[in-house]
N, CA and C atoms as an extended XYZ file, in Angstrom:
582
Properties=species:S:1:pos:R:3:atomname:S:1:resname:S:1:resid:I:1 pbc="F F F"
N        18.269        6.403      137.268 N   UNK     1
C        18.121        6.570      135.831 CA  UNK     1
C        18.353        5.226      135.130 C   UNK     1
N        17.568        4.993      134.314 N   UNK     2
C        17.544        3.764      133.571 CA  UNK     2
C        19.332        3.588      132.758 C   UNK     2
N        19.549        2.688      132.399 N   UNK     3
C        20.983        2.540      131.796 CA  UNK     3
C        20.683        1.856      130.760 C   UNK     3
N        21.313        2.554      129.446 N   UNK     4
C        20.821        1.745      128.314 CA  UNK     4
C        22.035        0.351      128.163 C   UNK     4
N        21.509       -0.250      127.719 N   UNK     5
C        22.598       -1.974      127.991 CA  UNK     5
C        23.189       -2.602      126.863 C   UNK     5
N        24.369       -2.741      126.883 N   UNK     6
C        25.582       -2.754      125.985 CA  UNK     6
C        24.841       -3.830      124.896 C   UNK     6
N        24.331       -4.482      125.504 N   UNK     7
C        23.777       -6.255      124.794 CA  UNK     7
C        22.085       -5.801      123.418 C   UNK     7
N        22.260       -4.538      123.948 N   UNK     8
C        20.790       -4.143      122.985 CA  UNK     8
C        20.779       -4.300      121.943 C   UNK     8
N        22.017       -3.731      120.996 N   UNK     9
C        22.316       -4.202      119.345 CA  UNK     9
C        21.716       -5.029      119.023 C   UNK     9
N        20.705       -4.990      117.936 N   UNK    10
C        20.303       -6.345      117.351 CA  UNK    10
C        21.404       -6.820      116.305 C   UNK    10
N        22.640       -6.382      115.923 N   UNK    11
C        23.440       -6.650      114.856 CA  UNK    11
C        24.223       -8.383      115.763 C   UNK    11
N        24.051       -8.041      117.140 N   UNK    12
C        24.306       -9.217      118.171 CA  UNK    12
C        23.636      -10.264      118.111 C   UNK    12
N        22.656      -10.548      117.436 N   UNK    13
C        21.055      -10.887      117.689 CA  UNK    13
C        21.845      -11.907      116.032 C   UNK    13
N        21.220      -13.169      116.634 N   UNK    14
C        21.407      -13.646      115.539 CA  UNK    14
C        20.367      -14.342      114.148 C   UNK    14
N        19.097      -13.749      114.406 N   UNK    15
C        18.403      -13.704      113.511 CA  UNK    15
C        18.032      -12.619      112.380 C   UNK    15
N        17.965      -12.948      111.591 N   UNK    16
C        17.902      -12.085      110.162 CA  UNK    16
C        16.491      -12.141      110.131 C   UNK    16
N        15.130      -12.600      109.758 N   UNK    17
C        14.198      -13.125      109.499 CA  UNK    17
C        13.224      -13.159      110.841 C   UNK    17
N        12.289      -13.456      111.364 N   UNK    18
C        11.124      -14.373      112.202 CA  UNK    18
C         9.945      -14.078      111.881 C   UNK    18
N         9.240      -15.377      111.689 N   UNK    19
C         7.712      -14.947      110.753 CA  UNK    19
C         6.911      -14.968      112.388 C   UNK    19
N         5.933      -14.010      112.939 N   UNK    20
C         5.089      -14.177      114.024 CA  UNK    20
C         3.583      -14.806      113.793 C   UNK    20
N         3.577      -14.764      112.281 N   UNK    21
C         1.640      -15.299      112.451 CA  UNK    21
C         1.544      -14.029      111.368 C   UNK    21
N         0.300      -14.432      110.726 N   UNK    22
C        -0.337      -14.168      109.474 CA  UNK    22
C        -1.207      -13.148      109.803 C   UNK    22
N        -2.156      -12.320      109.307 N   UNK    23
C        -2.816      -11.212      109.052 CA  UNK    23
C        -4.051      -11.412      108.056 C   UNK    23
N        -5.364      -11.020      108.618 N   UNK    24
C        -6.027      -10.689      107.517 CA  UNK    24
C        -5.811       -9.026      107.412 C   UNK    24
N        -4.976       -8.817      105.776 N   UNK    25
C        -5.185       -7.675      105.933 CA  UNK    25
C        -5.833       -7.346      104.868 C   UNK    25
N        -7.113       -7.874      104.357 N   UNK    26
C        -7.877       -7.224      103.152 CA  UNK    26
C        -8.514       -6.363      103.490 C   UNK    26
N        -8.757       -5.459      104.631 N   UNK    27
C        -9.533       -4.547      104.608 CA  UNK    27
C        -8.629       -3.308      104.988 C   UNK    27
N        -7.223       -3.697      105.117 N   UNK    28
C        -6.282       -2.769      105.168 CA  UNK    28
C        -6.041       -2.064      103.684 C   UNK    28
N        -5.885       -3.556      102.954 N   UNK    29
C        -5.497       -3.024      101.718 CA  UNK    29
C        -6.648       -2.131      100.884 C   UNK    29
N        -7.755       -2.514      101.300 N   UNK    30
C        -9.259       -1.936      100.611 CA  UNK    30
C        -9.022       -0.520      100.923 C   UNK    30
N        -9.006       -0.424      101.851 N   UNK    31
C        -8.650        1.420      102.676 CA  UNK    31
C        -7.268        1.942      101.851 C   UNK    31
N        -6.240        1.438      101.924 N   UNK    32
C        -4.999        2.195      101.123 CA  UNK    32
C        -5.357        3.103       99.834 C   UNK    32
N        -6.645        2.083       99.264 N   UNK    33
C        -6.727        2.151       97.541 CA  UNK    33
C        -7.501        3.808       97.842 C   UNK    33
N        -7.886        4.429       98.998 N   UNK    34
C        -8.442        5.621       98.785 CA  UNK    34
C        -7.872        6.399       99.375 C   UNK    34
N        -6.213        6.031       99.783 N   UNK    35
C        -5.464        7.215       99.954 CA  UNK    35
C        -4.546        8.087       99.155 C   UNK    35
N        -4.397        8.849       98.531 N   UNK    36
C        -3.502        9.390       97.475 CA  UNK    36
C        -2.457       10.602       97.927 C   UNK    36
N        -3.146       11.527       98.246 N   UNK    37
C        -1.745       12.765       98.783 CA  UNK    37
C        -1.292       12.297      100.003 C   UNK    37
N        -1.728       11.459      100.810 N   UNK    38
C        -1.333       11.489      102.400 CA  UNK    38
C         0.473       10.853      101.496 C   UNK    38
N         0.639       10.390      101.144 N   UNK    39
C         2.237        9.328      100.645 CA  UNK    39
C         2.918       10.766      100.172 C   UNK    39
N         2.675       11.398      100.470 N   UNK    40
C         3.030       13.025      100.388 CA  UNK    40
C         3.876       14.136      101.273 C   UNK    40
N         2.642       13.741      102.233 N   UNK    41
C         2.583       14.730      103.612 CA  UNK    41
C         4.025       14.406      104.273 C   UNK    41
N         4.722       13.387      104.365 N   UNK    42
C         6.042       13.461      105.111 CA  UNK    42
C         6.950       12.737      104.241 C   UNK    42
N         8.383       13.649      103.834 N   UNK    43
C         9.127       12.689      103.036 CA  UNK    43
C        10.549       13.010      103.343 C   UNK    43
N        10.713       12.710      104.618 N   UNK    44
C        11.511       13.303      105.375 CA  UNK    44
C        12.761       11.823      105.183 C   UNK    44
N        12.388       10.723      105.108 N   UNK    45
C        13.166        9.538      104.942 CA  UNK    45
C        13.867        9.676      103.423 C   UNK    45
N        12.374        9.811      102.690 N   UNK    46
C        13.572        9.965      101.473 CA  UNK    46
C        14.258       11.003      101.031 C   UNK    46
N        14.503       11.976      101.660 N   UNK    47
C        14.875       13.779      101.656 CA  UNK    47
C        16.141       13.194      102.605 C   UNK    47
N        16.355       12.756      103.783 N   UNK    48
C        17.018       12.222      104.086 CA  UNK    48
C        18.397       11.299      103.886 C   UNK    48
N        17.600        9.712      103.594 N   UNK    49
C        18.453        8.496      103.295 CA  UNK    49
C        18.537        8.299      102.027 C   UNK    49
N        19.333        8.627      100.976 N   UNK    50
C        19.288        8.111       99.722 CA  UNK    50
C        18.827        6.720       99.619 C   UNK    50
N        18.934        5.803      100.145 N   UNK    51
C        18.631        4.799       99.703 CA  UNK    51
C        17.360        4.203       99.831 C   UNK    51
N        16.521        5.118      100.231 N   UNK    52
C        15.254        5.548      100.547 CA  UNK    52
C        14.350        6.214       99.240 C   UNK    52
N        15.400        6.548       98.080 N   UNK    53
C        14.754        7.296       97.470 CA  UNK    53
C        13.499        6.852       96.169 C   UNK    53
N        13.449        5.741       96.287 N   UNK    54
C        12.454        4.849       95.244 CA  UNK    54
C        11.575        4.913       96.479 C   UNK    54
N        11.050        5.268       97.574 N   UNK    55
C        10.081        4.554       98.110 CA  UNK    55
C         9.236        6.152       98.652 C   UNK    55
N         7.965        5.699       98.974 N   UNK    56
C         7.391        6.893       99.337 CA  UNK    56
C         6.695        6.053      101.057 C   UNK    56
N         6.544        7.329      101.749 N   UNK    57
C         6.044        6.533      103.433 CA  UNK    57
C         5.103        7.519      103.908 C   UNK    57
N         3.965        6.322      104.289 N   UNK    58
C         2.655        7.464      104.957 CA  UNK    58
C         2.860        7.143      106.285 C   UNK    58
N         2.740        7.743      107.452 N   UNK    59
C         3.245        7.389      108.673 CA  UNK    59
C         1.693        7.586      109.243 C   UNK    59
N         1.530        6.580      110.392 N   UNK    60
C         0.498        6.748      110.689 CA  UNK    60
C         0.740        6.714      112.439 C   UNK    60
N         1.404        6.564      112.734 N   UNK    61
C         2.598        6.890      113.914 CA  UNK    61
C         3.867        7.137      113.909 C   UNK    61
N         4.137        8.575      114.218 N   UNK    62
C         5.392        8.956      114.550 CA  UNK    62
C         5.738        8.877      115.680 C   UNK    62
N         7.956        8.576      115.721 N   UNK    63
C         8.237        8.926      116.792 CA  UNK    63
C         9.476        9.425      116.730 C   UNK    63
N        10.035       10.286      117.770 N   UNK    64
C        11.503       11.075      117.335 CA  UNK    64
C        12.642       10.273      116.817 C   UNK    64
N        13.203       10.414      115.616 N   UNK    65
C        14.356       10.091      115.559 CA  UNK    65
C        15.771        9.883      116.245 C   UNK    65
N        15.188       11.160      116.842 N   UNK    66
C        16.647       11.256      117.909 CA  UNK    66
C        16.411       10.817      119.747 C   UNK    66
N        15.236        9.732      119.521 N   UNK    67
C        14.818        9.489      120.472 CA  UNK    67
C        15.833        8.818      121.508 C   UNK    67
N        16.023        8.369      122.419 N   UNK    68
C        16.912        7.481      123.547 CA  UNK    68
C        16.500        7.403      124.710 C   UNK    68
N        17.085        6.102      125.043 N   UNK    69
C        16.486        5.694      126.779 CA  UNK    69
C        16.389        6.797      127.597 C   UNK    69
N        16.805        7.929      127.638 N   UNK    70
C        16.920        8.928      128.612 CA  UNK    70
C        15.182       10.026      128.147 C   UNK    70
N        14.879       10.039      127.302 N   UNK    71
C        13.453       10.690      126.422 CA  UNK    71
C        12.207       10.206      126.961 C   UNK    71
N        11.391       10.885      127.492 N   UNK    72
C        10.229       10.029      127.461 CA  UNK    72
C         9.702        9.567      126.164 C   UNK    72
N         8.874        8.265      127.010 N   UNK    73
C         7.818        8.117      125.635 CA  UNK    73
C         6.583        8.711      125.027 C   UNK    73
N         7.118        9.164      124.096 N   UNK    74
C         5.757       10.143      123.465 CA  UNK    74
C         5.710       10.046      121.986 C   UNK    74
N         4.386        9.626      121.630 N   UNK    75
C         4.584        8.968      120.187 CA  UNK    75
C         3.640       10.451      119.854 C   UNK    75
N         3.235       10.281      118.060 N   UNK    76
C         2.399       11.487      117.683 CA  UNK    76
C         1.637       10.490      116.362 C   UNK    76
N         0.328       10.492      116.767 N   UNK    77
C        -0.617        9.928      115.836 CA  UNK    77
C        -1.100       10.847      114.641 C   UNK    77
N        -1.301       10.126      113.350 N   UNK    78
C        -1.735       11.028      111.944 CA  UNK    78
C        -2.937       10.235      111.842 C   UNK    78
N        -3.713       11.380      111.171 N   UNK    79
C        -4.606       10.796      110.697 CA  UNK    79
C        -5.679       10.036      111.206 C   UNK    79
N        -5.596       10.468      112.581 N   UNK    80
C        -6.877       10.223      113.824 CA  UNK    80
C        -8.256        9.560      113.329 C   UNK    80
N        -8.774       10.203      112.613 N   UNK    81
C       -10.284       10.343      112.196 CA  UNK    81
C       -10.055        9.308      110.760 C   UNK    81
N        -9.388        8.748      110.698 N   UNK    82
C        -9.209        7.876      109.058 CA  UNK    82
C        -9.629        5.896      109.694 C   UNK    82
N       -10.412        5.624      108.575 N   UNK    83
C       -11.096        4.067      108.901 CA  UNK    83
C       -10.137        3.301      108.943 C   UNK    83
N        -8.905        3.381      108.422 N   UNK    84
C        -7.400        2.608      108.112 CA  UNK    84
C        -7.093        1.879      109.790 C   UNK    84
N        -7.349        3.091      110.841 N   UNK    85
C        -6.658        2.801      112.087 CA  UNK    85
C        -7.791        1.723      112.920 C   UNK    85
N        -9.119        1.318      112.179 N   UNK    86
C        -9.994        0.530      113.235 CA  UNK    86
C        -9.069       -0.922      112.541 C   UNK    86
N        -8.456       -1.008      111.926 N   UNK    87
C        -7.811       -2.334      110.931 CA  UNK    87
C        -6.511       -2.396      111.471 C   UNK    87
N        -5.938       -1.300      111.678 N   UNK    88
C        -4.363       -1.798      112.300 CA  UNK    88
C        -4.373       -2.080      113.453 C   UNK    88
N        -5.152       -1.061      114.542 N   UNK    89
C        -5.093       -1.202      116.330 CA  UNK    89
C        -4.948       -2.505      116.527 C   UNK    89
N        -5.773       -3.567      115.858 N   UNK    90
C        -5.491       -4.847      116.443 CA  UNK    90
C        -4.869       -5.495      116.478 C   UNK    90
N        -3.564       -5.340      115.188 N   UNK    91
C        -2.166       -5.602      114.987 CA  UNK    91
C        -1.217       -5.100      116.154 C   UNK    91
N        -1.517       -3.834      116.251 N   UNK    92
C        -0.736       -2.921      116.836 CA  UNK    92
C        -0.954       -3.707      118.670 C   UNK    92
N        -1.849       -3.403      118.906 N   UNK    93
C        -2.044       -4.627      120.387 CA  UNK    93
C        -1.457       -5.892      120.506 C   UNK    93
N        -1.617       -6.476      119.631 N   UNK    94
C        -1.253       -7.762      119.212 CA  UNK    94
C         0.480       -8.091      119.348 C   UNK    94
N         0.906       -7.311      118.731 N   UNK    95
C         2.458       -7.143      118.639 CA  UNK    95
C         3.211       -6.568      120.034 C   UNK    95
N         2.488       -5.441      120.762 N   UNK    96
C         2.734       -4.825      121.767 CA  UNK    96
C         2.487       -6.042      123.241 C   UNK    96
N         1.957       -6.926      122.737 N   UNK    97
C         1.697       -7.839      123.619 CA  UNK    97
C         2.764       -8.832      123.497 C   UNK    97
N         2.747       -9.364      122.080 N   UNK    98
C         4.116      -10.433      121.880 CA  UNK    98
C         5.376      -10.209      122.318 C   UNK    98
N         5.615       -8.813      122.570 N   UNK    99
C         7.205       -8.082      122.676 CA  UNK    99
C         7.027       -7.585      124.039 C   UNK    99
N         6.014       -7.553      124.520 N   UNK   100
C         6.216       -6.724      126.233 CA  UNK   100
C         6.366       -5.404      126.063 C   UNK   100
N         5.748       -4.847      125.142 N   UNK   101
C         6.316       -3.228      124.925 CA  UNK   101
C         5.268       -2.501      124.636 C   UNK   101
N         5.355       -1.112      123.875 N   UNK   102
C         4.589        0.221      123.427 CA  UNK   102
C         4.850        0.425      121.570 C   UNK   102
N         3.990        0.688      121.334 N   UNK   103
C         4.307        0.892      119.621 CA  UNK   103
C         5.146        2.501      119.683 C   UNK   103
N         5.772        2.059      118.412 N   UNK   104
C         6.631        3.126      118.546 CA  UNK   104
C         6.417        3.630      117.382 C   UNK   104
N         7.218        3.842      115.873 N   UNK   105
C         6.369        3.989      114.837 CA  UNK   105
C         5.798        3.242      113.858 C   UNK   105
N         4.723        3.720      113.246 N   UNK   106
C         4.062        2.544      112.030 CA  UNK   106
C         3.922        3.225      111.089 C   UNK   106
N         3.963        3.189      109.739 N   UNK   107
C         4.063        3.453      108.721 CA  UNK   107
C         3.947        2.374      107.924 C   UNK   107
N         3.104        2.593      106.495 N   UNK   108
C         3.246        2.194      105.557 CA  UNK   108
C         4.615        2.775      104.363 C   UNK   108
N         4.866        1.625      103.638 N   UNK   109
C         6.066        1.931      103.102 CA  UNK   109
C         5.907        1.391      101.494 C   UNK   109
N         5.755        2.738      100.669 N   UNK   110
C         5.788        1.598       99.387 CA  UNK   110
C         6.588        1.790       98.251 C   UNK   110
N         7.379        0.631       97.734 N   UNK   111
C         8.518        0.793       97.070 CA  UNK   111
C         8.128        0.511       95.646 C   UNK   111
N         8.528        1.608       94.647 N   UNK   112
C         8.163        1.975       93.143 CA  UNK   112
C         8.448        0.507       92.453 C   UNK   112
N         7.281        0.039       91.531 N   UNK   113
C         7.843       -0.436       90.883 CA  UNK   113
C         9.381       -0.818       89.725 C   UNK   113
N        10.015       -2.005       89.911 N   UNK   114
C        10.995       -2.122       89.295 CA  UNK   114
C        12.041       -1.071       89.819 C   UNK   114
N        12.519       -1.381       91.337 N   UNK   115
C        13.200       -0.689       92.090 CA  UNK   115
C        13.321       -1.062       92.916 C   UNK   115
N        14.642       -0.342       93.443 N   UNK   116
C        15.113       -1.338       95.080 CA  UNK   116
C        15.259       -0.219       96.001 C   UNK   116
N        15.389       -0.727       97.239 N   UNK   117
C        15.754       -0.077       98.360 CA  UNK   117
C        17.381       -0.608       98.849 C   UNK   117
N        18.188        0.709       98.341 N   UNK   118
C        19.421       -0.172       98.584 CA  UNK   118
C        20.308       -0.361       99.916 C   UNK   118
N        21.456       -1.575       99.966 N   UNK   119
C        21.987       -1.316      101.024 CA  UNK   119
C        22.205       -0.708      101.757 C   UNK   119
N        21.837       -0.861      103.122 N   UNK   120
C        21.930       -0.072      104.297 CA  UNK   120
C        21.666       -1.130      105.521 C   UNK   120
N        22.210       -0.693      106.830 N   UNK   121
C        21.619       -1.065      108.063 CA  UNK   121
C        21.119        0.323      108.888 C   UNK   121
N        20.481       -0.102      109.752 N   UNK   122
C        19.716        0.933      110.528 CA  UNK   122
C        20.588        1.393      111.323 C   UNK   122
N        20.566        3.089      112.291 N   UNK   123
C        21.476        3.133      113.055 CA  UNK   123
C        20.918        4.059      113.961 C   UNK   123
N        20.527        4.013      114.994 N   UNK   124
C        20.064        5.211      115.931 CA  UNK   124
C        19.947        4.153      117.475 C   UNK   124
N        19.604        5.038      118.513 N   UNK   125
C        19.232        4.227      119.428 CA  UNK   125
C        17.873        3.385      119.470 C   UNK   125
N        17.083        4.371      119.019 N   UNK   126
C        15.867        3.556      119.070 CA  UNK   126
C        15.336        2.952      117.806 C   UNK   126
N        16.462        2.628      116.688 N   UNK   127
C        16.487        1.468      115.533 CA  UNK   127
C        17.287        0.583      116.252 C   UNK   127
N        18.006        0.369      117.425 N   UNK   128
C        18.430       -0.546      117.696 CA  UNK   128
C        17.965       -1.324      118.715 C   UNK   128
N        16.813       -0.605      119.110 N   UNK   129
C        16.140       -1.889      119.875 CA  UNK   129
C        14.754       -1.683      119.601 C   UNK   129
N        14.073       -1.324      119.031 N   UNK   130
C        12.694       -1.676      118.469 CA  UNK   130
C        13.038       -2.852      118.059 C   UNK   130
N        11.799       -3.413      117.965 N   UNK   131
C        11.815       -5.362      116.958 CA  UNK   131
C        10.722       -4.472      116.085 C   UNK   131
N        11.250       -4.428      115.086 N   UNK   132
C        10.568       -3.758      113.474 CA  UNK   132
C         9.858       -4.988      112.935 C   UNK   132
N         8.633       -4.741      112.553 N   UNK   133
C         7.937       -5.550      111.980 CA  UNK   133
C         7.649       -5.089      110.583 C   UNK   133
N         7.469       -6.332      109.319 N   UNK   134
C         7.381       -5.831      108.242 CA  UNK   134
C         6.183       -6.654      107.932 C   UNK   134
N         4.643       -6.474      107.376 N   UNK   135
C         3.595       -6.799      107.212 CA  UNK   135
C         3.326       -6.559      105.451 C   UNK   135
N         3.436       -7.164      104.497 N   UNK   136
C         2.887       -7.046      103.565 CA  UNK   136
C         1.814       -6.663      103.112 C   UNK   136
N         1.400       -6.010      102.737 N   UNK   137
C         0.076       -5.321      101.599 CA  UNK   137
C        -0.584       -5.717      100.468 C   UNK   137
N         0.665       -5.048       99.997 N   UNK   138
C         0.868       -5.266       98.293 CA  UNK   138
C         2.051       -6.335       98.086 C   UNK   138
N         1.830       -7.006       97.017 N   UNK   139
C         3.064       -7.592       96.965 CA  UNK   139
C         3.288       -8.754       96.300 C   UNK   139
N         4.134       -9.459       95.697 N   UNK   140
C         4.069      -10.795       94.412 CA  UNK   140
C         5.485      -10.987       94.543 C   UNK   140
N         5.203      -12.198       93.562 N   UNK   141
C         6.318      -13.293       94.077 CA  UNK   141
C         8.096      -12.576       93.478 C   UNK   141
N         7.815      -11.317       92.915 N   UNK   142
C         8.990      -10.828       92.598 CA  UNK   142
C         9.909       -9.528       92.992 C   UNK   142
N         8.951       -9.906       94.547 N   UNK   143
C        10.166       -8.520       95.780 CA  UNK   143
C        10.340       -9.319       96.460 C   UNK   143
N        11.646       -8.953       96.884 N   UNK   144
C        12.313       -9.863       97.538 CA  UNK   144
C        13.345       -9.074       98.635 C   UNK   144
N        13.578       -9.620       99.775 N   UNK   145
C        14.021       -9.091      100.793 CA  UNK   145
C        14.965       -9.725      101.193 C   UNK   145
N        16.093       -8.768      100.923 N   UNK   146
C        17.814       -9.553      100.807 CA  UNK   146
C        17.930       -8.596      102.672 C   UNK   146
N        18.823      -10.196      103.359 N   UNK   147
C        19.478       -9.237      104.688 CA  UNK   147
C        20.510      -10.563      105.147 C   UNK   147
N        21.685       -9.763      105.256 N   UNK   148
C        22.778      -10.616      105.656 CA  UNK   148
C        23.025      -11.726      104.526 C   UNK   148
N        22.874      -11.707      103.600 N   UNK   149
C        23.592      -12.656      102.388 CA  UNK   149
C        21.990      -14.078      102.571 C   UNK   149
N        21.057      -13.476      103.362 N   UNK   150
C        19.693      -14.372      103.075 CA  UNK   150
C        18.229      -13.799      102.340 C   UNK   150
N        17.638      -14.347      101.902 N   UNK   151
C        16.566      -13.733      101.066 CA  UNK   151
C        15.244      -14.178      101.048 C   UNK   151
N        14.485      -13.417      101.301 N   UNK   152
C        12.605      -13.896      101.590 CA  UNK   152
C        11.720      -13.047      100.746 C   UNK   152
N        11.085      -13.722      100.212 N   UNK   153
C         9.635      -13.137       99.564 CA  UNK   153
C         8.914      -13.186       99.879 C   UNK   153
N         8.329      -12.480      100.744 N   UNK   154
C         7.007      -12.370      101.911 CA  UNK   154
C         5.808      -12.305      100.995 C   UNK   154
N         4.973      -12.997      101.822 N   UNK   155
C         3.412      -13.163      101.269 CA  UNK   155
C         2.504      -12.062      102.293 C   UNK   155
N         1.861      -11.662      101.283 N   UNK   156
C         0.879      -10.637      101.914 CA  UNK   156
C         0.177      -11.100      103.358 C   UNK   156
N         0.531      -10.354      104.426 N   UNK   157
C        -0.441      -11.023      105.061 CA  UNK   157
C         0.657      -11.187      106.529 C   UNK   157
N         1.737      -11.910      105.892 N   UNK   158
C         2.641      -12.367      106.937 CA  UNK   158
C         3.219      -11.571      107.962 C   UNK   158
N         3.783      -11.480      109.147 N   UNK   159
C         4.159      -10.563      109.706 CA  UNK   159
C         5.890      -11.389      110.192 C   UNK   159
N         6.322      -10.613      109.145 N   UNK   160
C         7.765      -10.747      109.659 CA  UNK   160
C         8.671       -9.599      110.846 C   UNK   160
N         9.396       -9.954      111.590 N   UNK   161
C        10.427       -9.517      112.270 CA  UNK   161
C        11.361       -9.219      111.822 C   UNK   161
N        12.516       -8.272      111.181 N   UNK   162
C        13.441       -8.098      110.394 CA  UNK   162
C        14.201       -7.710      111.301 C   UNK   162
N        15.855       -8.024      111.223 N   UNK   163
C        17.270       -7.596      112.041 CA  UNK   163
C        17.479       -6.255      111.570 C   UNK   163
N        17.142       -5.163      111.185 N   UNK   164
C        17.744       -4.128      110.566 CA  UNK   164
C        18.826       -3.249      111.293 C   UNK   164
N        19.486       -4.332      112.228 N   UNK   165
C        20.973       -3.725      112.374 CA  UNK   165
C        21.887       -4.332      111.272 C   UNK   165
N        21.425       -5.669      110.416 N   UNK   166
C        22.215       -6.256      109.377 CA  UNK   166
C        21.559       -5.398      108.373 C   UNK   166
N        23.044       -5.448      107.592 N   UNK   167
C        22.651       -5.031      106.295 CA  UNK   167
C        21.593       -5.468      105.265 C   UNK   167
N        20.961       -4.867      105.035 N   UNK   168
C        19.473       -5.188      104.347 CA  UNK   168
C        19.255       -4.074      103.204 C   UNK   168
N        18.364       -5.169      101.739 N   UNK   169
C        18.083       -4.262      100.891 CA  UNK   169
C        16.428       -5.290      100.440 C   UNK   169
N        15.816       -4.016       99.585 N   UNK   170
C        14.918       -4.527       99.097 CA  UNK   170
C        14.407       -4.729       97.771 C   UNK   170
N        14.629       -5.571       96.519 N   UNK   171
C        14.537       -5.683       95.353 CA  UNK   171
C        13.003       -5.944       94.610 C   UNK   171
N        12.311       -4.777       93.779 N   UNK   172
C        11.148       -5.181       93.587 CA  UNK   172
C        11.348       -5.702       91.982 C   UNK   172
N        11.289       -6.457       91.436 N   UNK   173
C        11.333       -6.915       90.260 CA  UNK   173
C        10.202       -7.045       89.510 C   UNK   173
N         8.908       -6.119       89.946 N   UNK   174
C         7.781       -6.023       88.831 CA  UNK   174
C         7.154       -5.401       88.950 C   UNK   174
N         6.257       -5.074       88.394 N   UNK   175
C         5.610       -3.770       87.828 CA  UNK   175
C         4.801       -3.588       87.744 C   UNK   175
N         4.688       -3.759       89.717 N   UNK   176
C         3.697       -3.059       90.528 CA  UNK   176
C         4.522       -2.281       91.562 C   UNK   176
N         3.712       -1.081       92.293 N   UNK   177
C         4.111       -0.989       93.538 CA  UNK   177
C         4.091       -1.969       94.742 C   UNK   177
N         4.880       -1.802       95.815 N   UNK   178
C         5.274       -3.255       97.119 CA  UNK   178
C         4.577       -2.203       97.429 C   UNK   178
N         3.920       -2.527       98.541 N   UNK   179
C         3.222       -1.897      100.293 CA  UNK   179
C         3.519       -2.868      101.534 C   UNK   179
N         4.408       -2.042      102.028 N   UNK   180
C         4.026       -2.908      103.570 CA  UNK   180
C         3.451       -1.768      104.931 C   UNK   180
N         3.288       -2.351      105.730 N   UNK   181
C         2.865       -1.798      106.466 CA  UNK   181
C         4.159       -2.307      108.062 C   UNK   181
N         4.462       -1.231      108.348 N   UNK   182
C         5.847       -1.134      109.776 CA  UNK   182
C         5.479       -1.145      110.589 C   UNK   182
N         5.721       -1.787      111.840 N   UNK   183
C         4.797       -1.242      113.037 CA  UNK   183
C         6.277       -1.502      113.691 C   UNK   183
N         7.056       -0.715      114.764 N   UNK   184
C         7.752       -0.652      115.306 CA  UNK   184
C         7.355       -1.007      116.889 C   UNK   184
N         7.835       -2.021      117.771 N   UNK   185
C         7.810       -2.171      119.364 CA  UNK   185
C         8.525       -1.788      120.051 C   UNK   185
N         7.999       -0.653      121.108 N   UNK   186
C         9.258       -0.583      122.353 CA  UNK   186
C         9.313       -1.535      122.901 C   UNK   186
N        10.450       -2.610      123.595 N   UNK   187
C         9.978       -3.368      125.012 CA  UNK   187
C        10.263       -2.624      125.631 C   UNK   187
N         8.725       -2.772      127.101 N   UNK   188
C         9.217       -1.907      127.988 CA  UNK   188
C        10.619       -1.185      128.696 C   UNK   188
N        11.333       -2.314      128.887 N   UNK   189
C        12.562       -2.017      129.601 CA  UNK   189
C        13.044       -1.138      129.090 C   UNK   189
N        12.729       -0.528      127.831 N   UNK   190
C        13.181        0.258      127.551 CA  UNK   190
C        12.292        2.445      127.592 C   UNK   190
N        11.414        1.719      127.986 N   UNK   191
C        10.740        3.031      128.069 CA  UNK   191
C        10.735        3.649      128.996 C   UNK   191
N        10.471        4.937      128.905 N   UNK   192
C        10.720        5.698      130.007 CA  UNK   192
C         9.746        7.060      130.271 C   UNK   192
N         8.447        6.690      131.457 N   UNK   193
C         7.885        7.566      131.204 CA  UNK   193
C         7.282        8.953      132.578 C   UNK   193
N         8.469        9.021      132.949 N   UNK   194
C         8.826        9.793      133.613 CA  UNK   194
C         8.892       11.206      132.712 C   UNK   194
């Protein structure tokens, strides 16, 4: 049986931040503009995490919450038949390649204008070793992404790596909605598909 390994914590991990490489994502964002009830269909995060509650999330891969090294891997795809997914797969490969791993979940995430996502760190087994990626959408020079007492204003496009075992919040200061788009990595070592 696999053994999950004391050293996994990313709160151990001493990066807050890592930018991997840029994105065209204008044809991601072109597709969003014709989705409306799907930011609907699951609102289980913000029903959940209060500090969740300014933001709405379309998931376009799920995976169990209460997942752990001992679980197989079994993800659950939305929204099969939607043009959105010929625009992400190649991200989604892309990333699964950089990390040695399996996508785990992806979701878009978008936070209300003139509103934050407040303090919190992540806490489960499998928030603690995914490498969470945060991909911009939507977005201007006045959200800003506070983690560990450091702060970034991501440009659309970018694909950052975020620590979300450190405490992290997200401040939108204008008056638009933020969009990003999540794509979560297993590394293998950690999967199990037995």
């Amino acid at each position: 049986m696999m053994k999950f390994p004391e050293d996994s914590k990313k709160i151990k991990e001493y990066f807050r931040f890592i930018h991997h490489k840029t994105y065209d994502i204008s044809l991601i964002k072109n597709e969003l503009f014709h989705l409306n009830n799907e930011w609907f269909d699951d609102t289980h995060r913000q029903d959940l995490y209060g500090f969740h509650k300014n933001t709405n999330t379309l998931f376009l891969i799920n995976y169990d919450n209460n997942w752990n090294y001992r679980t197989r891997y079994k993800i659950k795809k939305l929204y099969p038949n939607y043009k959105i997914w010929q625009y992400v797969n190649p991200i989604i490969k892309d990333l699964e390649e950089l990390h040695f791993g399996k996508v785990g979940r992806v979701m878009f995430t978008k936070l209300k204008a003139n509103s934050k996502i407040y303090k919190h760190h992540d806490s489960s087994e499998y928030l603690e070793i995914v490498r969470r990626h945060h991909i911009p959408i939507i977005t201007n020079n006045k959200v800003f992404f506070n983690i560990d007492n450091g702060s970034l204003n991501m440009l659309e496009g970018e694909c950052w790596e975020i620590n979300n075992m450190k405490l992290h919040e997200v401040i939108n200061n204008s008056d638009e909605d933020r969009i990003h788009l999540m794509i979560d990595i297993i590394p293998n070592k950690y999967i199990n598909d037995n």
